[in-house]
Short mmCIF file of C-alpha atoms in Angstrom, two decimals:
data_model
loop_
_atom_site.label_atom_id
_atom_site.label_comp_id
_atom_site.label_asym_id
_atom_site.label_seq_id
_atom_site.Cartn_x
_atom_site.Cartn_y
_atom_site.Cartn_z
CA UNK T 1 113.42 86.38 37.78
CA UNK T 2 111.25 89.48 37.04
CA UNK T 3 107.50 89.21 37.57
CA UNK T 4 105.32 88.56 34.53
CA UNK T 5 101.86 89.75 33.50
CA UNK T 6 99.59 87.61 31.37
CA UNK T 7 96.01 88.40 30.34
CA UNK T 8 94.12 85.40 28.96
CA UNK T 9 90.74 86.12 27.33
CA UNK T 10 87.88 83.65 27.50
CA UNK T 11 85.36 84.34 24.74
CA UNK T 12 81.74 83.65 25.65
CA UNK T 13 79.82 83.94 22.36
CA UNK T 14 76.60 82.61 23.92
CA UNK T 15 76.64 85.71 26.17
CA UNK T 16 78.28 88.09 23.73
CA UNK T 17 80.93 88.79 26.36
CA UNK T 18 84.49 88.04 27.37
CA UNK T 19 85.98 86.99 30.71
CA UNK T 20 89.66 87.54 31.54
CA UNK T 21 92.16 85.55 33.58
CA UNK T 22 95.06 87.78 34.67
CA UNK T 23 98.06 86.08 36.23
CA UNK T 24 101.77 86.33 37.08
CA UNK T 25 102.59 82.72 36.31
CA UNK T 26 101.49 81.49 39.74
CA UNK T 27 98.45 83.37 41.00
CA UNK T 28 95.47 84.75 39.11
CA UNK T 29 92.61 87.23 39.13
CA UNK T 30 89.41 86.41 37.21
CA UNK T 31 87.31 89.35 35.99
CA UNK T 32 83.59 89.13 35.11
CA UNK T 33 83.16 85.33 35.03
CA UNK T 34 80.00 83.61 33.74
CA UNK T 35 77.75 81.47 35.90
CA UNK T 36 79.32 78.30 34.52
CA UNK T 37 82.77 78.17 36.12
CA UNK T 38 84.06 75.12 34.23
CA UNK T 39 85.61 77.04 31.33
CA UNK T 40 87.35 79.51 33.63
CA UNK T 41 88.74 76.76 35.82
CA UNK T 42 90.01 74.83 32.80
CA UNK T 43 91.78 77.97 31.59
CA UNK T 44 93.44 78.41 35.00
CA UNK T 45 94.43 74.76 35.09
CA UNK T 46 95.96 74.95 31.62
CA UNK T 47 97.94 78.02 32.68
CA UNK T 48 99.04 76.27 35.88
CA UNK T 49 97.86 79.09 38.13
CA UNK T 50 95.88 79.39 41.36
CA UNK T 51 92.79 81.64 41.41
CA UNK T 52 93.23 83.93 44.43
CA UNK T 53 90.87 86.78 43.50
CA UNK T 54 87.66 87.14 41.52
CA UNK T 55 86.14 90.48 40.52
CA UNK T 56 83.01 91.82 38.92
CA UNK T 57 83.42 95.24 37.38
CA UNK T 58 79.72 95.83 38.04
CA UNK T 59 76.46 94.12 38.91
CA UNK T 60 75.65 92.66 35.52
CA UNK T 61 72.43 93.29 33.64
CA UNK T 62 72.90 90.66 30.93
CA UNK T 63 73.90 87.41 32.67
CA UNK T 64 74.15 85.71 36.04
CA UNK T 65 77.63 86.20 37.45
CA UNK T 66 79.68 83.21 38.50
CA UNK T 67 81.92 85.45 40.58
CA UNK T 68 80.57 84.58 44.04
CA UNK T 69 80.58 80.82 43.37
CA UNK T 70 84.03 80.84 41.77
CA UNK T 71 85.45 82.79 44.71
CA UNK T 72 83.87 80.41 47.21
CA UNK T 73 85.16 77.33 45.36
CA UNK T 74 88.73 78.65 45.42
CA UNK T 75 88.59 80.43 48.78
CA UNK T 76 89.42 83.59 46.91
CA UNK T 77 88.43 87.19 47.58
CA UNK T 78 85.37 88.37 45.67
CA UNK T 79 85.96 92.01 44.69
CA UNK T 80 82.93 94.25 44.18
CA UNK T 81 82.33 97.99 44.59
CA UNK T 82 81.70 98.86 48.23
CA UNK T 83 78.62 100.94 47.33
CA UNK T 84 76.80 98.01 45.73
CA UNK T 85 73.95 96.62 47.84
CA UNK T 86 74.13 92.82 47.61
CA UNK T 87 73.18 89.84 49.76
CA UNK T 88 76.69 88.46 49.44
CA UNK T 89 79.98 88.35 51.28
CA UNK T 90 82.36 90.54 49.30
CA UNK T 91 85.77 92.15 49.55
CA UNK T 92 84.45 95.68 49.16
CA UNK T 93 86.61 97.89 46.96
CA UNK T 94 86.85 101.63 46.45
CA UNK T 95 88.72 103.85 44.03
CA UNK T 96 92.42 103.89 44.83
CA UNK T 97 92.50 100.53 46.58
CA UNK T 98 95.40 98.32 45.57
CA UNK T 99 94.95 94.55 45.71
CA UNK T 100 97.94 92.22 45.50
CA UNK T 101 97.58 89.17 43.24
CA UNK T 102 100.90 87.37 43.59
CA UNK T 103 103.48 89.66 41.98
CA UNK T 104 100.80 91.82 40.39
CA UNK T 105 99.27 95.03 41.73
CA UNK T 106 95.60 95.63 40.94
CA UNK T 107 94.52 99.26 41.32
CA UNK T 108 90.80 99.92 41.57
CA UNK T 109 89.46 102.74 39.38
CA UNK T 110 86.00 104.29 39.71
CA UNK T 111 84.38 104.27 36.25
CA UNK T 112 80.64 104.98 36.69
CA UNK T 113 78.50 105.21 33.58
CA UNK T 114 77.46 101.76 32.44
CA UNK T 115 76.20 101.35 36.02
CA UNK T 116 76.24 103.68 39.00
CA UNK T 117 79.13 101.99 40.80
CA UNK T 118 81.09 100.51 37.94
CA UNK T 119 84.81 99.91 38.52
CA UNK T 120 87.80 99.09 36.32
CA UNK T 121 91.01 97.36 37.37
CA UNK T 122 94.47 98.55 36.31
CA UNK T 123 96.92 95.66 36.64
CA UNK T 124 100.67 96.22 36.68
CA UNK T 125 103.72 94.21 37.62
CA UNK T 126 105.04 94.86 41.10
CA UNK T 127 108.32 96.20 39.66
CA UNK T 128 106.28 98.85 37.79
CA UNK T 129 108.47 98.51 34.70
CA UNK T 130 105.56 98.17 32.25
CA UNK T 131 102.24 100.00 31.80
CA UNK T 132 100.20 96.86 32.33
CA UNK T 133 96.60 96.16 31.43
CA UNK T 134 93.25 97.65 32.31
CA UNK T 135 90.12 95.51 32.71
CA UNK T 136 87.33 97.90 31.72
CA UNK T 137 84.15 95.80 31.93
CA UNK T 138 81.33 97.85 30.40
CA UNK T 139 83.09 101.21 30.49
CA UNK T 140 85.67 101.70 27.74
CA UNK T 141 85.01 99.15 25.00
CA UNK T 142 86.79 98.59 21.69
CA UNK T 143 86.08 101.87 19.94
CA UNK T 144 82.80 102.41 21.79
CA UNK T 145 81.36 102.37 25.32
CA UNK T 146 78.81 100.45 27.34
CA UNK T 147 75.26 101.72 27.14
CA UNK T 148 73.96 103.81 30.04
CA UNK T 149 70.22 103.15 29.99
CA UNK T 150 70.09 99.70 31.58
CA UNK T 151 70.05 100.69 35.25
CA UNK T 152 67.19 103.14 34.75
CA UNK T 153 66.30 104.81 31.42
CA UNK T 154 65.62 108.08 33.28
CA UNK T 155 69.29 108.13 34.34
CA UNK T 156 70.63 107.49 30.83
CA UNK T 157 71.83 111.03 30.15
CA UNK T 158 73.37 111.54 33.60
CA UNK T 159 75.14 108.21 33.35
CA UNK T 160 76.25 109.06 29.81
CA UNK T 161 78.02 112.12 31.22
CA UNK T 162 79.61 109.93 33.86
CA UNK T 163 80.62 107.45 31.16
CA UNK T 164 82.34 110.22 29.20
CA UNK T 165 84.27 111.30 32.30
CA UNK T 166 85.19 107.72 33.17
CA UNK T 167 86.56 106.95 29.72
CA UNK T 168 88.46 110.24 29.80
CA UNK T 169 90.06 109.18 33.10
CA UNK T 170 91.01 105.81 31.60
CA UNK T 171 92.47 107.67 28.63
CA UNK T 172 95.09 109.17 30.96
CA UNK T 173 96.68 105.77 31.55
CA UNK T 174 99.96 105.11 29.67
CA UNK T 175 99.33 104.88 25.94
CA UNK T 176 100.55 101.30 25.63
CA UNK T 177 98.31 100.02 28.41
CA UNK T 178 96.27 97.19 26.91
CA UNK T 179 92.47 97.45 27.16
CA UNK T 180 90.38 94.39 28.02
CA UNK T 181 86.60 95.00 28.06
CA UNK T 182 83.91 92.50 29.03
CA UNK T 183 81.16 93.78 26.75
CA UNK T 184 81.14 94.65 23.07
CA UNK T 185 81.45 91.25 21.41
CA UNK T 186 77.77 90.78 20.61
CA UNK T 187 76.29 91.88 23.90
CA UNK T 188 73.34 94.30 23.85
CA UNK T 189 75.17 96.04 26.74
CA UNK T 190 77.41 97.75 24.18
CA UNK T 191 76.20 101.15 22.97
CA UNK T 192 77.41 100.43 19.43
CA UNK T 193 79.24 97.92 17.33
CA UNK T 194 82.86 97.56 18.46
CA UNK T 195 85.41 99.04 16.10
CA UNK T 196 87.49 95.89 16.14
CA UNK T 197 90.61 97.76 17.18
CA UNK T 198 91.31 100.06 20.10
CA UNK T 199 93.06 97.45 22.22
CA UNK T 200 95.50 99.95 23.73
CA UNK T 201 94.84 103.29 25.37
CA UNK T 202 96.75 104.98 22.57
CA UNK T 203 94.53 103.41 19.92
CA UNK T 204 91.43 104.36 21.89
CA UNK T 205 92.52 107.99 21.78
CA UNK T 206 91.65 108.17 18.09
CA UNK T 207 88.83 105.61 17.97
CA UNK T 208 86.68 106.05 21.05
CA UNK T 209 83.98 108.73 20.78
CA UNK T 210 84.32 109.61 24.46
CA UNK T 211 87.91 110.64 23.72
CA UNK T 212 87.27 112.39 20.42
CA UNK T 213 84.10 114.46 21.06
CA UNK T 214 82.96 116.99 23.63
CA UNK T 215 80.67 115.80 26.39
CA UNK T 216 77.42 117.28 25.06
CA UNK T 217 77.92 115.84 21.57
CA UNK T 218 78.91 112.50 23.06
CA UNK T 219 75.82 112.33 25.29
CA UNK T 220 73.40 113.31 22.52
CA UNK T 221 74.80 110.74 20.11
CA UNK T 222 75.04 108.00 22.71
CA UNK T 223 71.47 108.15 23.99
CA UNK T 224 70.11 108.51 20.45
CA UNK T 225 71.77 105.27 19.43
CA UNK T 226 70.51 102.85 22.05
CA UNK T 227 68.89 99.76 20.60
CA UNK T 228 66.29 97.47 22.15
CA UNK T 229 66.85 95.89 25.56
CA UNK T 230 66.48 92.09 25.75
CA UNK T 231 63.62 91.16 28.03
CA UNK T 232 65.67 89.11 30.47
CA UNK T 233 67.96 92.05 31.27
CA UNK T 234 65.46 93.53 33.70
CA UNK T 235 65.77 90.44 35.90
CA UNK T 236 69.56 90.02 35.95
CA UNK T 237 70.61 92.70 38.44
CA UNK T 238 68.19 91.41 41.07
CA UNK T 239 69.40 87.85 40.55
CA UNK T 240 73.02 88.94 40.87
CA UNK T 241 72.36 91.03 43.97
CA UNK T 242 70.69 88.05 45.64
CA UNK T 243 73.59 85.73 44.84
CA UNK T 244 71.82 83.49 42.34
CA UNK T 245 75.17 82.53 40.87
CA UNK T 246 76.23 80.87 44.13
CA UNK T 247 74.07 77.87 43.32
CA UNK T 248 74.54 75.58 40.36
CA UNK T 249 71.42 75.44 38.16
CA UNK T 250 69.21 72.36 38.50
CA UNK T 251 69.67 69.47 36.09
CA UNK T 252 66.82 69.70 33.55
CA UNK T 253 64.27 66.89 33.57
CA UNK T 254 64.06 64.66 30.49
CA UNK T 255 60.45 64.14 29.40
CA UNK T 256 59.03 61.11 27.63
CA UNK T 257 56.24 61.46 25.09
CA UNK T 258 53.44 61.30 27.67
CA UNK T 259 55.09 63.89 29.91
CA UNK T 260 55.69 66.13 26.90
CA UNK T 261 52.00 66.08 26.04
CA UNK T 262 51.10 66.86 29.65
CA UNK T 263 53.51 69.79 29.70
CA UNK T 264 52.05 71.09 26.44
CA UNK T 265 48.50 70.92 27.82
CA UNK T 266 49.61 72.80 30.92
CA UNK T 267 50.89 75.67 28.81
CA UNK T 268 54.61 74.97 28.53
CA UNK T 269 56.46 76.63 25.68
CA UNK T 270 57.90 74.07 23.27
CA UNK T 271 61.13 75.23 21.61
CA UNK T 272 62.43 73.21 18.68
CA UNK T 273 66.19 73.68 18.40
CA UNK T 274 66.69 71.93 15.07
CA UNK T 275 67.75 73.77 11.91
CA UNK T 276 64.91 75.79 10.45
CA UNK T 277 64.77 73.60 7.36
CA UNK T 278 63.98 70.60 9.53
CA UNK T 279 61.40 72.53 11.54
CA UNK T 280 59.67 73.72 8.37
CA UNK T 281 59.48 70.14 7.10
CA UNK T 282 57.59 69.03 10.20
CA UNK T 283 57.41 69.77 13.91
CA UNK T 284 55.46 69.08 17.08
CA UNK T 285 52.20 71.08 16.92
CA UNK T 286 52.41 74.29 18.91
CA UNK T 287 56.21 74.37 19.01
CA UNK T 288 58.31 77.30 17.82
CA UNK T 289 61.71 77.18 16.17
CA UNK T 290 64.69 78.76 17.93
CA UNK T 291 67.75 77.24 16.32
CA UNK T 292 70.57 76.45 18.70
CA UNK T 293 73.55 78.72 18.22
CA UNK T 294 75.35 81.58 19.90
CA UNK T 295 72.18 83.67 20.23
CA UNK T 296 69.82 80.85 21.20
CA UNK T 297 69.42 81.81 24.87
CA UNK T 298 68.95 85.50 24.01
CA UNK T 299 66.03 84.83 21.68
CA UNK T 300 64.54 81.95 23.64
CA UNK T 301 64.27 84.20 26.71
CA UNK T 302 63.19 87.25 24.70
CA UNK T 303 60.17 85.73 22.97
CA UNK T 304 58.82 83.61 25.85
CA UNK T 305 57.29 84.93 29.09
CA UNK T 306 59.80 85.13 31.93
CA UNK T 307 59.41 82.29 34.43
CA UNK T 308 57.38 80.02 32.14
CA UNK T 309 58.19 76.34 31.70
CA UNK T 310 60.29 75.79 28.55
CA UNK T 311 60.60 72.38 26.91
CA UNK T 312 63.54 72.05 24.53
CA UNK T 313 62.98 69.71 21.58
CA UNK T 314 65.55 68.25 19.22
CA UNK T 315 67.10 65.10 17.87
CA UNK T 316 70.48 65.47 19.61
CA UNK T 317 70.56 65.09 23.41
CA UNK T 318 73.96 66.80 23.69
CA UNK T 319 72.66 69.90 21.91
CA UNK T 320 69.67 70.05 24.24
CA UNK T 321 71.97 69.82 27.24
CA UNK T 322 74.15 72.67 25.98
CA UNK T 323 71.07 74.75 25.27
CA UNK T 324 69.75 74.22 28.80
CA UNK T 325 73.13 75.37 30.14
CA UNK T 326 73.01 78.42 27.87
CA UNK T 327 69.67 79.35 29.40
CA UNK T 328 70.98 78.80 32.92
CA UNK T 329 73.65 81.44 32.26
CA UNK T 330 70.88 84.05 32.15
CA UNK T 331 68.83 82.63 35.00
CA UNK T 332 66.29 80.60 33.02
CA UNK T 333 65.93 77.38 35.01
CA UNK T 334 62.37 76.12 34.43
CA UNK T 335 63.59 73.94 31.59
CA UNK T 336 62.90 70.35 30.49
CA UNK T 337 64.22 68.35 27.56
CA UNK T 338 62.66 65.97 25.06
CA UNK T 339 64.66 64.09 22.45
CA UNK T 340 62.60 63.57 19.31
CA UNK T 341 62.71 60.06 17.92
CA UNK T 342 62.20 58.97 14.33
CA UNK T 343 58.58 58.04 14.95
CA UNK T 344 57.73 61.48 16.33
CA UNK T 345 59.46 63.21 13.45
CA UNK T 346 57.57 61.03 10.98
CA UNK T 347 54.24 61.96 12.57
CA UNK T 348 54.99 65.64 13.04
CA UNK T 349 52.64 68.32 11.76
CA UNK T 350 52.70 69.36 8.10
CA UNK T 351 55.21 72.11 8.81
CA UNK T 352 55.21 75.43 7.04
CA UNK T 353 56.23 76.83 3.70
CA UNK T 354 59.62 78.42 3.06
CA UNK T 355 60.33 80.88 0.26
CA UNK T 356 62.91 83.40 -0.91
CA UNK T 357 62.70 86.98 -2.14
CA UNK T 358 62.30 85.90 -5.75
CA UNK T 359 59.21 83.92 -4.70
CA UNK T 360 57.79 86.98 -2.98
CA UNK T 361 58.37 89.16 -6.02
CA UNK T 362 56.63 86.61 -8.25
CA UNK T 363 53.83 85.54 -5.93
CA UNK T 364 52.58 88.41 -3.84
CA UNK T 365 50.99 91.75 -4.47
CA UNK T 366 52.57 93.94 -1.78
CA UNK T 367 49.80 95.45 0.27
CA UNK T 368 47.21 93.07 -1.14
CA UNK T 369 44.22 92.10 1.01
CA UNK T 370 45.00 88.39 1.14
CA UNK T 371 48.75 88.51 1.73
CA UNK T 372 50.79 90.54 4.20
CA UNK T 373 54.56 90.95 4.41
CA UNK T 374 55.71 91.13 8.02
CA UNK T 375 59.14 92.55 8.92
CA UNK T 376 60.34 91.42 12.38
CA UNK T 377 63.63 93.29 12.47
CA UNK T 378 64.36 95.90 15.13
CA UNK T 379 62.84 99.32 14.45
CA UNK T 380 66.15 101.01 13.64
CA UNK T 381 66.98 98.32 11.10
CA UNK T 382 63.67 98.94 9.37
CA UNK T 383 64.21 102.69 9.26
CA UNK T 384 67.69 102.28 7.81
CA UNK T 385 66.67 99.74 5.15
CA UNK T 386 62.88 99.66 4.61
CA UNK T 387 61.08 97.06 2.53
CA UNK T 388 58.23 98.30 0.35
CA UNK T 389 54.78 97.48 1.66
CA UNK T 390 55.90 95.61 4.77
CA UNK T 391 54.27 95.86 8.18
CA UNK T 392 56.95 96.07 10.86
CA UNK T 393 56.60 94.54 14.31
CA UNK T 394 59.89 93.72 16.08
CA UNK T 395 60.17 90.05 16.96
CA UNK T 396 60.34 90.63 20.74
CA UNK T 397 56.96 92.40 20.56
CA UNK T 398 55.20 89.94 18.27
CA UNK T 399 53.48 87.78 20.90
CA UNK T 400 51.88 90.79 22.59
CA UNK T 401 51.02 92.47 19.27
CA UNK T 402 49.80 89.44 17.35
CA UNK T 403 46.37 91.05 16.89
CA UNK T 404 48.00 93.87 14.90
CA UNK T 405 49.13 91.52 12.12
CA UNK T 406 46.67 92.14 9.26
CA UNK T 407 44.46 89.26 8.08
CA UNK T 408 45.58 86.92 5.34
CA UNK T 409 48.57 84.75 4.68
CA UNK T 410 51.66 86.13 6.42
CA UNK T 411 55.03 86.16 4.66
CA UNK T 412 57.54 86.92 7.43
CA UNK T 413 61.13 88.10 6.97
CA UNK T 414 64.07 89.56 8.86
CA UNK T 415 67.66 90.21 7.74
CA UNK T 416 69.00 86.67 7.42
CA UNK T 417 66.11 84.29 8.12
CA UNK T 418 66.87 83.37 11.75
CA UNK T 419 64.44 85.74 13.46
CA UNK T 420 61.87 85.14 10.76
CA UNK T 421 61.99 81.42 11.61
CA UNK T 422 61.17 82.22 15.24
CA UNK T 423 58.37 84.55 14.14
CA UNK T 424 56.97 81.97 11.72
CA UNK T 425 56.63 79.50 14.57
CA UNK T 426 54.92 82.09 16.76
CA UNK T 427 52.49 82.98 13.98
CA UNK T 428 51.69 79.33 13.26
CA UNK T 429 51.22 78.72 17.00
CA UNK T 430 48.66 81.53 16.94
CA UNK T 431 46.78 79.85 14.07
CA UNK T 432 47.99 82.03 11.21
CA UNK T 433 48.88 80.79 7.69
CA UNK T 434 52.59 81.46 7.34
CA UNK T 435 55.31 81.56 4.72
CA UNK T 436 58.86 81.90 6.07
CA UNK T 437 60.98 84.12 3.81
CA UNK T 438 64.25 82.34 4.52
CA UNK T 439 66.55 84.60 2.56
CA UNK T 440 69.08 87.35 3.23
CA UNK T 441 67.84 90.90 2.75
CA UNK T 442 70.65 91.58 0.26
CA UNK T 443 68.71 89.43 -2.21
CA UNK T 444 65.65 91.72 -2.11
CA UNK T 445 64.89 93.00 -5.64
CA UNK T 446 65.65 96.70 -6.04
CA UNK T 447 62.04 97.44 -6.92
CA UNK T 448 60.92 96.34 -3.46
CA UNK T 449 63.56 98.22 -1.51
CA UNK T 450 63.13 101.48 0.27
CA UNK T 451 60.96 103.47 -2.12
CA UNK T 452 57.88 103.04 0.04
CA UNK T 453 58.72 102.83 3.77
CA UNK T 454 57.42 99.98 5.81
CA UNK T 455 54.79 100.71 8.41
CA UNK T 456 56.92 100.74 11.54
CA UNK T 457 55.19 99.81 14.77
#
């Protein structure tokens, strides 16, 4: 019976990434696993395969790797570039190394760019009758590449040149080699939005800018297009190098009402995970609203100081538990939970006002002394689609720049209402009168769009 090659993706929307299980029907390699190993192990169990090797394409900047722990649990080799400095036991790999995974051959490829020592893994069947698959991590993505400014912004251009060369080397693989990146599905590690195609080397040849432009043009365009860097990213590499993922995160403590009040007095950040409509109707004084969803952990970590005690509030204990696990995936462990009961919800604060763009057009005088329109989108979003008369402060910078918000009642908006809900809570926490513009930007009246640029800060 000829050997087989299967690549099973595991989507991780809460991280904006994708893990892959590559197997021959009996033995498997796992590439770029999350800290929580349960989903990966279930996938292997469903496929009926044994995990014999685990690999990280690079030391990750966006989440805590579960690679070391998964390898230890299965007595598997943990593959990592030999030049990486880590406090871990690894099976050090270099370009050209070939690792056997059952009937599969895994060839290590040097693909620096996203990080200094990034590697990709070209997997083929041992009979070499098919082109196989390449696991590209943060190098070649679907019609784009991984950003090159996360290791050190001063190295961004040099690493961009390396990224161009790495993607060019991958482009020399057989055209029907399938491409399986880790980043590019919502992660801020991607240098641009994925094309949605480009899942073979042949398709990449016409879609990927590293394969369609000269190196100087590629570098200039790449570094000009980098967006903001989530605050927790600067802590991830150190956590991964120290082996933080070897240890399961602590079980969060459940607080009663008295303990919640004590935590609040001691300066804990209270995060209400309920839908923004419920938060606006009434919430615990001093809490902010970060609705639970795929991007919950990203925003919860981005708008609160790193290392501070977070208390998650909500009326569903299972949602709070999932949210705590989401935070653990990015190394946030100082977390407690409090389930709101009907009595607490009934005695919550008065809440805050919600409005739409029609209300703003009818109610406010843009630029008036008593009312200010605050735009909390990222700077590039504001430049591309300005709102007349708005003051722009990106949400991640709002806490530090609260004093820059002009006096008066603050009407706060974003693109869809989610970030504006977070900002509204932050503003109310700071004692400001707030109206949450909970509306999509597409509904903005033409007369308020773009003619007078927002003040971008």
